[in-house]
Amino acid sequence: MSIAILLLTLTLGAYFIAVIEGWAVHGRFSLTRPALSAVALFGRESLLARTPDRLFFEAAPVLLLVAGLLAVAVIPLAPGLIIADLATGALFLNAALAYVLVALIMAGWGPNGGYAMIGGWRFLGQFIAYAMLIVMPITAVAMRAESLSTTMIVTSQADLWNVFYQPLGFVLFVLAAMGLAWLPPLDLPNAPGDLAGGVEAEYTGVRLAVLRLARMVIILALAGAIVTFYLGGWLGPWLPGWAWSVIKMLVVTTVMLTTGRLVPRVREADLLAAGWKLGIPLALANIFLVGVIALVVDI
Amino acid sequence: MIVELSVTLSIGAGLFAVGLYGALSQTNLVMILMGVELILAAALVNLVAFWRYLHPDAMSGQMFVLIVMTVMAVEMAVGFGIAIARFRSRGSVEMEEARELKG
Amino acid sequence: MTGSVWELFFLVFFGLAAIWFGIVVFRTHSMVRSALALLFSQTAIGAMFMVMQAEFLGVLQIMMMATEMSVMALFMVMFMMDPGGMGAMEMSHQKRLSLRAGGVGLLAALAVSWLADWGPAAASIPDASRQVELLGIELLGRSMFIFESAGLTILTSMIAATMVAIAPRKPGGGT
């Protein structure tokens, strides 16, 4: 029963994320836009490239969706309301999200087209920039919780949320999460205007609907991860736990989707330099600081 | 006679054989590296099987697996560095053409 | 016989998947398919680790290999003559020798694994969260020296690989 409630909540969450993204892109808030565009996509003709690598072309949206669903499976909405409470939940989230990279490489190589291929390899380049910035803040969070399980990480924030305890890690993780979901300003793979749609360019019809759904699920998983690791999960007064989780996830998603569009797209070389020369030393300093504070202060 | 242990070791043996075939038969440096990755993965499978079925209380088994995983990553990194240098100086990484030191 | 039938079934399933993907690595003509087949072979091996209840190792293997093999796919496209596999090129040499070597290795390992007496089966396994705890204590306790020296070795080899790969500054070629 709880699994059904969980899946329903996650479906509605993904739908609202699509609504918010439509609001951010088009400027007008419309509750029915995702449903109408999904119906339109299902009805449209599926155009195929001329000599695609069929295996990769078909498998990429499905793998993207599977990666997103596996990542969502370890996010706790309330104590006990979690699909799979693994003992290494935080690391499993990272492992599932690494398959976003594999899926986008497949989507880039599959259609045998220039724009898609450039988009796919650009995503690999930007992933190398922030791969460490996803894992190292998780390390600092797990240090405080003394466990890798996502429920333990949330319960460890009962006194003080991690966003106040580890602000540096929070900022790095949010930026890396925006890059992993290829949100602007880090939307190098599909670069609207630069690559004419990039990896999404050759997908039409049902496959494009699956690709967009998968992207919403990934954004949901990343918002859930940010809320679980840094914003205290289900903790909060008056309302029940799952309501707090949902509210926090929607707020985080709105911030991620709307503020990024104000900044111009980051160039790949600048992103790599910033990620490795600035980001990794900051992440290591974050781990060091958290270690020192955890030994000295009793939180 | 632990059946799962022998079955898992056989799977490790199969992976090792495929990796050895690849490492010996390919001409390109990148493909040889992939063969070596398969051999190391076979060793990892054997290590975890021995840990799980014979000594699950000794965490040094898992430590060994972590060290081997790290060695896999580092060896790939150094191998690709060498491949880049060779490609830059000669234009290909085919091992058949690497005859400069051959007696 | 320890464990259940399901464990044996999943071990055989993921193991055969890993071996099949490993064979695809060397049989296919497309280079990116080769790299991604190796990726899925390593993922099957990571799944085997999770079936054998080494949860941390399984998740770590799956995570690391996804990134590593994707980088390998990029290098394949950079260095191979025919990354799409559209032409029909012969990419191997000394085929019979390597087949014989693989066969001999396979038979030797199979003989050892089925004919040796491995001793009594283990009684109980610590559960996953306890394993992570014990692994952490082992890492920072008894094996700290090993990991520190491994860390220094990794740093040195990273710097070395970067130095080898950086293009020479002089226009006529490097030293």
Coordinates of C-alpha atoms in Angstrom, one line a residue:
Chain A
M1 CA 0.0 0.0 0.0
S2 CA 2.7 2.4 0.9
I3 CA 4.5 1.6 -2.3
A4 CA 1.4 2.6 -4.3
I5 CA 1.2 5.9 -2.4
L6 CA 4.8 6.5 -3.0
L7 CA 4.6 5.9 -6.7
L8 CA 1.5 8.1 -6.9
T9 CA 3.3 10.9 -5.1
L10 CA 6.4 10.6 -7.3
T11 CA 4.3 10.6 -10.5
L12 CA 2.5 13.8 -9.4
G13 CA 5.9 15.2 -8.4
A14 CA 7.3 14.5 -11.8
Y15 CA 4.2 16.1 -13.4
F16 CA 4.5 19.3 -11.3
I17 CA 8.2 19.5 -12.2
A18 CA 7.1 19.4 -15.8
V19 CA 4.6 22.2 -15.1
I20 CA 7.3 24.3 -13.5
E21 CA 9.7 23.8 -16.3
G22 CA 7.1 24.8 -18.8
W23 CA 6.5 27.9 -16.8
A24 CA 10.3 28.7 -16.7
V25 CA 10.7 28.1 -20.5
H26 CA 7.5 29.6 -21.8
G27 CA 6.8 32.3 -19.2
R28 CA 3.2 31.3 -18.7
F29 CA 1.9 29.0 -15.9
S30 CA -0.3 26.3 -17.3
L31 CA -1.3 23.1 -15.4
T32 CA -2.2 21.2 -18.5
R33 CA 0.7 21.8 -20.7
P34 CA 2.7 18.6 -19.9
A35 CA -0.3 16.4 -20.4
L36 CA -1.3 18.0 -23.7
S37 CA 2.2 17.9 -25.0
A38 CA 2.6 14.2 -24.0
V39 CA -0.6 13.4 -25.9
A40 CA 0.6 15.4 -28.9
L41 CA 3.9 13.6 -28.8
F42 CA 2.3 10.2 -28.7
G43 CA 0.2 11.1 -31.7
R44 CA 3.0 12.5 -33.8
E45 CA 5.0 10.6 -36.4
S46 CA 8.2 8.9 -35.3
L47 CA 10.9 10.0 -37.7
L48 CA 14.0 7.9 -37.8
A49 CA 17.5 8.9 -38.8
R50 CA 18.8 7.3 -42.0
T51 CA 21.4 4.9 -40.6
P52 CA 21.2 5.0 -36.9
D53 CA 22.8 2.6 -34.5
R54 CA 19.4 1.1 -33.7
L55 CA 20.4 -0.5 -30.5
F56 CA 21.7 2.7 -28.9
F57 CA 19.0 4.8 -30.5
E58 CA 16.2 2.8 -28.9
A59 CA 17.9 2.0 -25.7
A60 CA 19.0 5.5 -24.6
P61 CA 15.6 6.9 -23.5
V62 CA 14.7 3.7 -21.7
L63 CA 18.1 3.6 -19.9
L64 CA 17.6 7.2 -18.9
L65 CA 14.2 6.4 -17.4
V66 CA 15.5 3.3 -15.6
A67 CA 18.4 5.4 -14.2
G68 CA 16.0 8.0 -12.9
L69 CA 13.6 5.5 -11.4
L70 CA 16.5 3.7 -9.6
A71 CA 17.7 7.0 -8.2
V72 CA 14.2 7.9 -7.0
A73 CA 13.9 4.5 -5.3
V74 CA 16.3 5.5 -2.5
I75 CA 14.8 8.8 -1.6
P76 CA 12.8 8.8 1.6
L77 CA 9.6 10.8 1.7
A78 CA 8.8 10.0 5.4
P79 CA 10.2 7.5 7.9
G80 CA 9.3 4.1 6.3
L81 CA 8.0 5.6 3.0
I82 CA 10.8 4.6 0.8
I83 CA 10.9 2.1 -2.0
A84 CA 14.3 0.5 -1.2
D85 CA 16.0 1.3 2.0
L86 CA 19.5 0.2 1.1
A87 CA 22.3 0.4 3.6
T88 CA 24.4 2.3 1.0
G89 CA 21.5 4.5 -0.2
A90 CA 23.5 7.6 -0.8
L91 CA 26.1 5.8 -2.9
F92 CA 23.5 3.9 -4.8
L93 CA 21.9 7.2 -5.8
N94 CA 25.2 8.3 -7.2
A95 CA 25.6 5.0 -9.0
A96 CA 22.2 5.2 -10.6
L97 CA 22.8 8.8 -11.7
A98 CA 26.0 7.8 -13.4
Y99 CA 23.9 5.9 -15.9
V100 CA 22.5 9.2 -17.1
L101 CA 26.0 9.7 -18.6
V102 CA 25.8 6.3 -20.3
A103 CA 22.3 7.0 -21.7
L104 CA 23.3 10.4 -23.1
I105 CA 26.4 8.9 -24.8
M106 CA 24.1 6.3 -26.4
A107 CA 21.7 9.0 -27.4
G108 CA 24.5 11.0 -28.8
W109 CA 26.1 8.2 -30.8
G110 CA 22.9 6.4 -31.8
P111 CA 21.3 8.7 -34.3
N112 CA 24.4 9.0 -36.5
G113 CA 24.0 12.7 -36.7
G114 CA 26.5 15.6 -36.1
Y115 CA 24.5 17.7 -33.5
A116 CA 23.5 14.7 -31.4
M117 CA 27.1 13.4 -31.3
I118 CA 28.6 16.7 -30.3
G119 CA 25.9 17.0 -27.6
G120 CA 26.6 13.5 -26.3
W121 CA 30.4 14.0 -26.0
R122 CA 29.9 17.5 -24.5
F123 CA 27.9 15.9 -21.8
L124 CA 30.8 13.5 -21.0
G125 CA 33.1 16.5 -20.8
Q126 CA 30.8 18.4 -18.4
F127 CA 30.2 15.2 -16.4
I128 CA 34.0 14.9 -15.8
A129 CA 33.9 18.4 -14.5
Y130 CA 31.3 17.8 -11.7
A131 CA 31.5 14.1 -11.1
M132 CA 33.7 14.6 -8.0
L133 CA 31.5 17.5 -6.9
I134 CA 28.6 15.1 -6.5
V135 CA 30.4 12.5 -4.5
M136 CA 32.5 14.7 -2.1
P137 CA 29.6 16.6 -0.6
I138 CA 27.8 13.3 -0.1
T139 CA 31.0 12.1 1.8
A140 CA 30.8 15.1 4.1
V141 CA 27.0 14.5 4.7
A142 CA 27.7 10.8 5.4
M143 CA 30.4 11.7 7.8
R144 CA 27.9 13.6 10.0
A145 CA 25.3 10.9 9.8
E146 CA 27.9 8.1 10.4
S147 CA 26.0 6.0 7.8
L148 CA 25.3 5.9 4.1
S149 CA 21.6 5.1 4.5
T150 CA 19.3 8.0 3.3
T151 CA 17.0 7.6 6.3
M152 CA 19.9 7.8 8.7
I153 CA 21.1 10.9 6.9
V154 CA 17.8 12.6 7.4
T155 CA 17.4 11.6 11.1
S156 CA 20.9 13.0 11.7
Q157 CA 19.7 16.4 10.8
A158 CA 17.1 16.6 13.6
D159 CA 19.1 19.3 15.5
L160 CA 20.5 21.3 12.6
W161 CA 19.9 21.0 8.9
N162 CA 23.0 20.3 6.8
V163 CA 22.5 23.4 4.7
F164 CA 23.5 25.5 7.7
Y165 CA 26.1 23.0 8.9
Q166 CA 27.8 22.5 5.5
P167 CA 26.8 25.4 3.3
L168 CA 29.8 25.0 1.0
G169 CA 28.9 21.4 0.3
F170 CA 25.3 22.5 -0.4
V171 CA 26.3 25.0 -3.0
L172 CA 28.6 22.6 -4.8
F173 CA 26.0 19.8 -4.7
V174 CA 23.3 22.0 -6.1
L175 CA 25.5 23.2 -8.9
A176 CA 26.6 19.7 -9.7
A177 CA 23.0 18.5 -9.6
M178 CA 22.0 21.2 -12.1
G179 CA 24.8 20.0 -14.4
L180 CA 23.8 16.3 -14.1
A181 CA 20.2 17.1 -15.1
W182 CA 21.6 19.3 -17.9
L183 CA 19.7 22.4 -16.7
P184 CA 20.7 25.8 -17.9
P185 CA 23.4 27.3 -17.6
L186 CA 24.9 23.8 -17.9
D187 CA 22.7 22.5 -20.7
L188 CA 25.5 21.7 -23.0
P189 CA 24.0 18.4 -24.3
N190 CA 20.9 19.9 -25.8
A191 CA 22.0 23.5 -26.1
P192 CA 18.9 25.0 -27.6
G193 CA 20.1 27.5 -30.1
D194 CA 23.7 26.3 -30.2
L195 CA 23.2 22.7 -31.2
A196 CA 19.6 22.9 -32.4
G197 CA 18.5 20.5 -29.7
G198 CA 21.6 18.3 -29.5
V199 CA 20.9 14.9 -28.1
E200 CA 17.2 15.5 -28.2
A201 CA 17.2 16.6 -31.8
E202 CA 16.8 13.3 -33.5
Y203 CA 14.1 11.9 -31.2
T204 CA 10.5 12.4 -32.2
G205 CA 7.2 11.0 -31.1
V206 CA 7.0 8.4 -28.4
R207 CA 10.8 8.3 -27.8
L208 CA 10.9 12.0 -27.2
A209 CA 8.1 11.7 -24.7
V210 CA 10.0 8.9 -22.9
L211 CA 13.2 11.1 -23.0
R212 CA 11.4 14.1 -21.5
L213 CA 9.6 12.0 -18.9
A214 CA 13.0 10.5 -17.9
R215 CA 14.5 14.0 -17.6
M216 CA 11.6 15.0 -15.2
V217 CA 12.2 11.9 -13.1
I218 CA 16.0 12.7 -12.9
I219 CA 15.2 16.2 -11.8
L220 CA 12.8 14.8 -9.2
A221 CA 15.5 12.4 -8.0
L222 CA 18.1 15.2 -7.7
A223 CA 15.7 17.5 -5.9
G224 CA 14.9 14.6 -3.6
A225 CA 18.6 14.1 -3.0
I226 CA 19.2 17.8 -2.2
V227 CA 16.3 17.8 0.2
T228 CA 17.4 14.5 1.8
F229 CA 21.0 15.4 2.2
Y230 CA 20.8 19.1 3.0
L231 CA 17.3 20.3 3.8
G232 CA 16.3 17.9 6.4
G233 CA 14.0 15.5 4.4
W234 CA 10.7 15.1 6.2
L235 CA 11.7 17.1 9.3
G236 CA 9.4 20.1 10.2
P237 CA 6.6 21.2 12.5
W238 CA 2.8 20.9 12.2
L239 CA 2.5 19.1 8.8
P240 CA 3.1 15.4 8.3
G241 CA 6.5 14.3 7.1
W242 CA 5.6 13.5 3.5
A243 CA 4.0 16.9 3.0
W244 CA 7.2 18.6 4.1
S245 CA 9.3 16.5 1.8
V246 CA 7.0 17.3 -1.2
I247 CA 7.0 21.0 -0.4
K248 CA 10.7 21.2 0.0
M249 CA 11.3 19.3 -3.3
L250 CA 9.0 21.6 -5.2
V251 CA 10.7 24.7 -3.8
V252 CA 14.2 23.3 -4.7
T253 CA 13.0 22.4 -8.2
T254 CA 11.6 25.8 -8.8
V255 CA 14.8 27.4 -7.7
M256 CA 16.9 25.1 -9.9
L257 CA 14.7 25.5 -13.0
T258 CA 14.2 29.3 -12.9
T259 CA 17.4 30.8 -11.6
G260 CA 19.6 29.0 -13.9
R261 CA 18.1 30.6 -17.0
L262 CA 19.3 34.0 -15.9
V263 CA 23.0 33.1 -16.5
P264 CA 24.5 32.5 -20.0
R265 CA 25.6 29.0 -20.9
V266 CA 28.9 28.1 -19.4
R267 CA 31.6 27.1 -21.9
E268 CA 33.0 23.6 -21.6
A269 CA 36.6 24.7 -21.1
D270 CA 35.6 27.2 -18.4
L271 CA 33.4 24.6 -16.7
L272 CA 36.2 22.0 -16.6
A273 CA 38.7 24.6 -15.3
A274 CA 36.2 25.8 -12.6
G275 CA 35.3 22.3 -11.6
W276 CA 38.7 21.0 -11.2
K277 CA 40.7 24.0 -10.1
L278 CA 38.1 25.6 -7.9
G279 CA 35.5 23.0 -7.1
I280 CA 37.5 20.0 -6.0
P281 CA 39.7 22.0 -3.6
L282 CA 36.6 23.6 -2.1
A283 CA 34.9 20.1 -1.8
L284 CA 38.0 18.8 0.0
A285 CA 38.1 21.9 2.3
N286 CA 34.4 21.1 3.0
I287 CA 35.2 17.6 4.0
F288 CA 38.1 18.8 6.2
L289 CA 36.0 21.5 7.9
V290 CA 33.1 19.1 8.5
G291 CA 35.5 16.5 10.0
V292 CA 37.1 19.1 12.3
I293 CA 33.7 20.4 13.5
A294 CA 32.3 16.9 14.0
L295 CA 35.2 16.1 16.3
V296 CA 35.1 19.3 18.2
V297 CA 31.5 20.2 18.5
D298 CA 28.8 17.8 19.7
I299 CA 26.1 18.1 17.0
Chain B
M1 CA 31.7 -28.7 -1.3
I2 CA 30.2 -25.3 -1.7
V3 CA 28.4 -25.2 -5.0
E4 CA 27.9 -21.4 -5.2
L5 CA 31.6 -20.9 -4.6
S6 CA 32.6 -23.3 -7.4
V7 CA 30.1 -21.8 -9.8
T8 CA 31.3 -18.2 -9.1
L9 CA 34.9 -19.3 -9.6
S10 CA 33.9 -20.8 -12.9
I11 CA 32.4 -17.5 -14.0
G12 CA 35.6 -15.8 -12.9
A13 CA 37.5 -18.4 -15.0
G14 CA 35.3 -17.6 -18.0
L15 CA 35.9 -13.9 -17.7
F16 CA 39.6 -14.5 -17.4
A17 CA 39.7 -16.6 -20.5
V18 CA 37.8 -13.9 -22.5
G19 CA 40.1 -11.2 -21.2
L20 CA 43.2 -13.2 -22.0
Y21 CA 42.0 -13.9 -25.5
G22 CA 41.3 -10.2 -26.0
A23 CA 44.6 -9.0 -24.5
L24 CA 46.6 -11.3 -26.7
S25 CA 44.7 -11.0 -30.0
Q26 CA 44.0 -7.3 -30.4
T27 CA 46.4 -5.0 -32.2
N28 CA 45.1 -1.7 -30.8
L29 CA 46.3 -0.5 -27.4
V30 CA 42.9 0.6 -26.2
M31 CA 41.5 -2.9 -27.0
I32 CA 44.4 -4.5 -25.1
L33 CA 43.6 -2.3 -22.1
M34 CA 40.0 -3.5 -22.3
G35 CA 41.2 -7.1 -22.2
V36 CA 43.3 -6.4 -19.1
E37 CA 40.2 -4.8 -17.5
L38 CA 38.3 -8.0 -18.0
I39 CA 41.1 -10.0 -16.4
L40 CA 41.2 -7.8 -13.4
A41 CA 37.4 -8.0 -13.1
A42 CA 37.7 -11.8 -13.1
A43 CA 40.1 -11.5 -10.2
L44 CA 37.6 -9.3 -8.4
V45 CA 34.9 -11.8 -8.8
N46 CA 37.1 -14.5 -7.4
L47 CA 38.1 -12.3 -4.4
V48 CA 34.5 -11.5 -3.5
A49 CA 33.5 -15.1 -3.8
F50 CA 36.3 -16.2 -1.5
W51 CA 35.3 -13.5 0.9
R52 CA 31.6 -14.3 0.9
Y53 CA 31.8 -18.1 1.1
L54 CA 34.9 -18.7 3.2
H55 CA 35.7 -15.7 5.4
P56 CA 32.8 -13.2 5.6
D57 CA 34.0 -11.8 9.0
A58 CA 37.4 -10.7 7.7
M59 CA 37.0 -7.3 6.1
S60 CA 40.5 -7.5 4.6
G61 CA 38.9 -9.4 1.7
Q62 CA 36.9 -6.3 0.8
M63 CA 40.0 -4.2 1.4
F64 CA 41.8 -6.2 -1.3
V65 CA 38.9 -5.7 -3.7
L66 CA 39.1 -1.9 -3.1
I67 CA 42.8 -1.9 -3.8
V68 CA 42.3 -3.8 -7.0
M69 CA 39.5 -1.5 -8.2
T70 CA 41.8 1.5 -7.5
V71 CA 44.6 -0.2 -9.4
M72 CA 42.3 -0.8 -12.4
A73 CA 41.4 2.9 -12.5
V74 CA 45.0 4.1 -12.2
E75 CA 46.3 1.6 -14.7
M76 CA 43.7 2.8 -17.2
A77 CA 44.6 6.4 -16.6
V78 CA 48.4 5.8 -17.1
G79 CA 47.7 3.6 -20.2
F80 CA 45.6 6.3 -21.8
G81 CA 48.2 8.9 -21.1
I82 CA 50.8 6.8 -22.9
A83 CA 48.3 6.2 -25.7
I84 CA 47.8 10.0 -26.1
A85 CA 51.6 10.6 -26.2
R86 CA 52.1 7.8 -28.7
F87 CA 49.2 9.0 -30.9
R88 CA 50.7 12.5 -30.9
S89 CA 54.1 11.4 -32.0
R90 CA 53.3 8.6 -34.4
G91 CA 49.7 9.1 -35.5
S92 CA 48.3 5.7 -34.4
V93 CA 48.2 3.4 -31.4
E94 CA 48.4 0.1 -33.3
M95 CA 50.8 -2.2 -31.6
E96 CA 51.7 -3.9 -34.9
E97 CA 53.5 -0.7 -35.9
A98 CA 55.4 -0.3 -32.6
R99 CA 58.6 -1.9 -33.9
E100 CA 61.2 0.7 -33.0
L101 CA 62.7 -1.3 -30.2
K102 CA 62.4 -4.7 -31.9
G103 CA 65.7 -6.4 -32.4
Chain C
M1 CA 24.9 -26.0 0.8
T2 CA 24.6 -22.4 2.1
G3 CA 22.2 -19.8 0.7
S4 CA 19.1 -20.2 -1.4
V5 CA 18.4 -21.3 -4.9
W6 CA 17.7 -17.8 -5.9
E7 CA 21.2 -16.7 -5.1
L8 CA 22.6 -19.4 -7.3
F9 CA 20.2 -18.5 -10.1
F10 CA 21.1 -14.8 -10.0
L11 CA 24.8 -15.6 -9.8
V12 CA 24.6 -17.7 -12.9
F13 CA 22.4 -15.2 -14.7
F14 CA 24.6 -12.2 -14.1
G15 CA 27.7 -14.3 -14.6
L16 CA 26.6 -15.5 -18.0
A17 CA 25.6 -11.9 -18.9
A18 CA 29.0 -10.7 -17.9
I19 CA 30.8 -13.3 -20.0
W20 CA 28.5 -12.7 -23.0
F21 CA 29.1 -9.0 -22.9
G22 CA 32.8 -9.7 -22.6
I23 CA 32.7 -11.8 -25.7
V24 CA 30.7 -9.0 -27.5
V25 CA 33.5 -6.6 -26.7
F26 CA 35.9 -8.4 -29.0
R27 CA 33.4 -9.7 -31.6
T28 CA 31.7 -6.5 -32.6
H29 CA 33.0 -4.2 -35.3
S30 CA 31.7 -0.9 -33.8
M31 CA 34.1 0.5 -31.3
V32 CA 31.6 2.4 -29.2
R33 CA 29.5 -0.7 -28.9
S34 CA 32.6 -2.5 -27.7
A35 CA 33.3 0.0 -25.0
L36 CA 29.7 0.1 -23.8
A37 CA 29.5 -3.8 -23.9
L38 CA 32.5 -3.7 -21.5
L39 CA 30.5 -1.3 -19.4
F40 CA 27.5 -3.6 -19.1
S41 CA 29.8 -6.5 -18.4
Q42 CA 31.2 -4.7 -15.4
T43 CA 27.7 -3.7 -14.4
A44 CA 26.7 -7.4 -14.4
I45 CA 29.8 -8.1 -12.2
G46 CA 28.7 -5.4 -9.8
A47 CA 25.3 -7.0 -9.7
M48 CA 27.0 -10.3 -8.9
F49 CA 28.7 -8.5 -6.0
M50 CA 25.4 -7.3 -4.7
V51 CA 23.9 -10.8 -5.0
M52 CA 26.8 -12.1 -2.9
Q53 CA 25.8 -9.5 -0.3
A54 CA 28.9 -7.3 -0.7
E55 CA 26.6 -4.3 -1.1
F56 CA 29.1 -1.5 -0.8
L57 CA 31.5 -3.2 -3.3
G58 CA 28.7 -3.8 -5.8
V59 CA 27.5 -0.2 -5.7
L60 CA 31.0 1.1 -6.0
Q61 CA 31.8 -1.2 -8.9
I62 CA 28.7 -0.1 -10.8
M63 CA 29.3 3.6 -10.1
M64 CA 33.0 3.6 -11.0
M65 CA 32.7 1.5 -14.1
A66 CA 30.0 3.6 -15.6
T67 CA 32.2 6.7 -15.6
E68 CA 35.5 4.8 -16.5
M69 CA 34.0 3.0 -19.5
S70 CA 32.4 6.1 -20.8
V71 CA 35.7 7.8 -20.8
M72 CA 37.1 4.7 -22.6
A73 CA 34.4 5.1 -25.2
L74 CA 35.6 8.6 -25.8
F75 CA 39.2 7.4 -26.2
M76 CA 38.1 4.7 -28.6
V77 CA 36.5 7.4 -30.8
M78 CA 39.7 9.4 -30.6
F79 CA 42.2 6.7 -31.5
M80 CA 40.5 4.1 -33.5
M81 CA 40.5 4.2 -37.3
D82 CA 36.9 3.0 -37.7
P83 CA 34.9 3.9 -34.6
G84 CA 31.5 3.2 -36.2
G85 CA 32.4 -0.2 -37.4
M86 CA 31.1 0.5 -40.9
G87 CA 34.0 -0.8 -42.8
A88 CA 35.2 -4.4 -42.5
M89 CA 38.7 -4.3 -41.0
E90 CA 40.7 -7.1 -39.5
M91 CA 41.7 -5.9 -36.1
S92 CA 43.4 -8.9 -34.6
H93 CA 46.5 -10.9 -34.9
Q94 CA 47.9 -14.2 -33.6
K95 CA 44.4 -15.5 -33.2
R96 CA 45.2 -19.2 -32.7
L97 CA 47.7 -18.5 -30.1
S98 CA 45.4 -16.3 -28.1
L99 CA 42.5 -18.8 -28.4
R100 CA 44.8 -21.5 -27.2
A101 CA 46.0 -19.4 -24.3
G102 CA 42.5 -18.5 -23.3
G103 CA 41.4 -22.1 -23.5
V104 CA 44.3 -23.3 -21.4
G105 CA 43.6 -20.5 -18.8
L106 CA 40.0 -21.5 -18.7
L107 CA 40.6 -25.2 -18.2
A108 CA 43.2 -24.6 -15.5
A109 CA 41.0 -22.2 -13.5
L110 CA 38.0 -24.5 -13.9
A111 CA 40.0 -27.5 -12.7
V112 CA 41.2 -25.6 -9.6
S113 CA 37.7 -24.3 -8.8
W114 CA 36.0 -27.7 -9.0
L115 CA 38.6 -30.1 -7.9
A116 CA 40.0 -28.2 -4.9
D117 CA 38.7 -28.7 -1.4
W118 CA 37.8 -25.2 -0.2
G119 CA 37.0 -26.1 3.4
P120 CA 33.8 -25.5 5.4
A121 CA 31.3 -22.9 4.4
A122 CA 31.0 -19.8 6.5
A123 CA 28.3 -19.6 9.1
S124 CA 26.9 -16.1 9.1
I125 CA 27.5 -12.8 7.3
P126 CA 27.3 -9.3 8.8
D127 CA 24.4 -7.4 7.3
A128 CA 25.0 -4.5 5.0
S129 CA 25.2 -1.5 7.3
R130 CA 27.4 -3.5 9.7
Q131 CA 29.6 -4.3 6.8
V132 CA 30.0 -0.7 5.9
E133 CA 30.9 0.1 9.5
L134 CA 33.4 -2.7 9.7
L135 CA 34.9 -1.8 6.4
G136 CA 35.4 1.8 7.6
I137 CA 37.1 0.6 10.8
E138 CA 39.3 -1.7 8.8
L139 CA 40.2 1.1 6.4
L140 CA 41.2 3.5 9.0
G141 CA 42.6 1.0 11.5
R142 CA 44.6 -1.9 10.3
S143 CA 44.8 -1.0 6.6
M144 CA 45.5 2.7 7.0
F145 CA 49.1 2.4 5.9
I146 CA 48.2 0.5 2.8
F147 CA 45.6 3.0 1.8
E148 CA 47.8 6.0 2.5
S149 CA 50.6 4.6 0.4
A150 CA 48.1 3.6 -2.3
G151 CA 46.8 7.2 -2.2
L152 CA 50.3 8.6 -2.7
T153 CA 50.9 6.2 -5.5
I154 CA 47.6 7.2 -7.2
L155 CA 48.5 10.9 -6.9
T156 CA 51.9 10.3 -8.4
S157 CA 50.5 8.3 -11.3
M158 CA 47.9 10.9 -11.9
I159 CA 50.5 13.6 -12.1
A160 CA 52.7 11.4 -14.3
A161 CA 49.8 10.5 -16.7
T162 CA 48.9 14.2 -17.0
M163 CA 52.5 15.2 -17.7
V164 CA 52.8 12.5 -20.4
A165 CA 49.5 13.6 -22.0
I166 CA 50.1 17.4 -22.1
A167 CA 51.1 18.6 -25.5
P168 CA 54.7 19.9 -25.8
R169 CA 54.9 23.7 -25.8
K170 CA 57.6 24.1 -28.4
P171 CA 56.3 24.3 -31.9
G172 CA 58.8 21.8 -33.3
G173 CA 57.9 19.0 -30.9
G174 CA 58.7 18.2 -27.2
T175 CA 61.8 17.2 -25.4

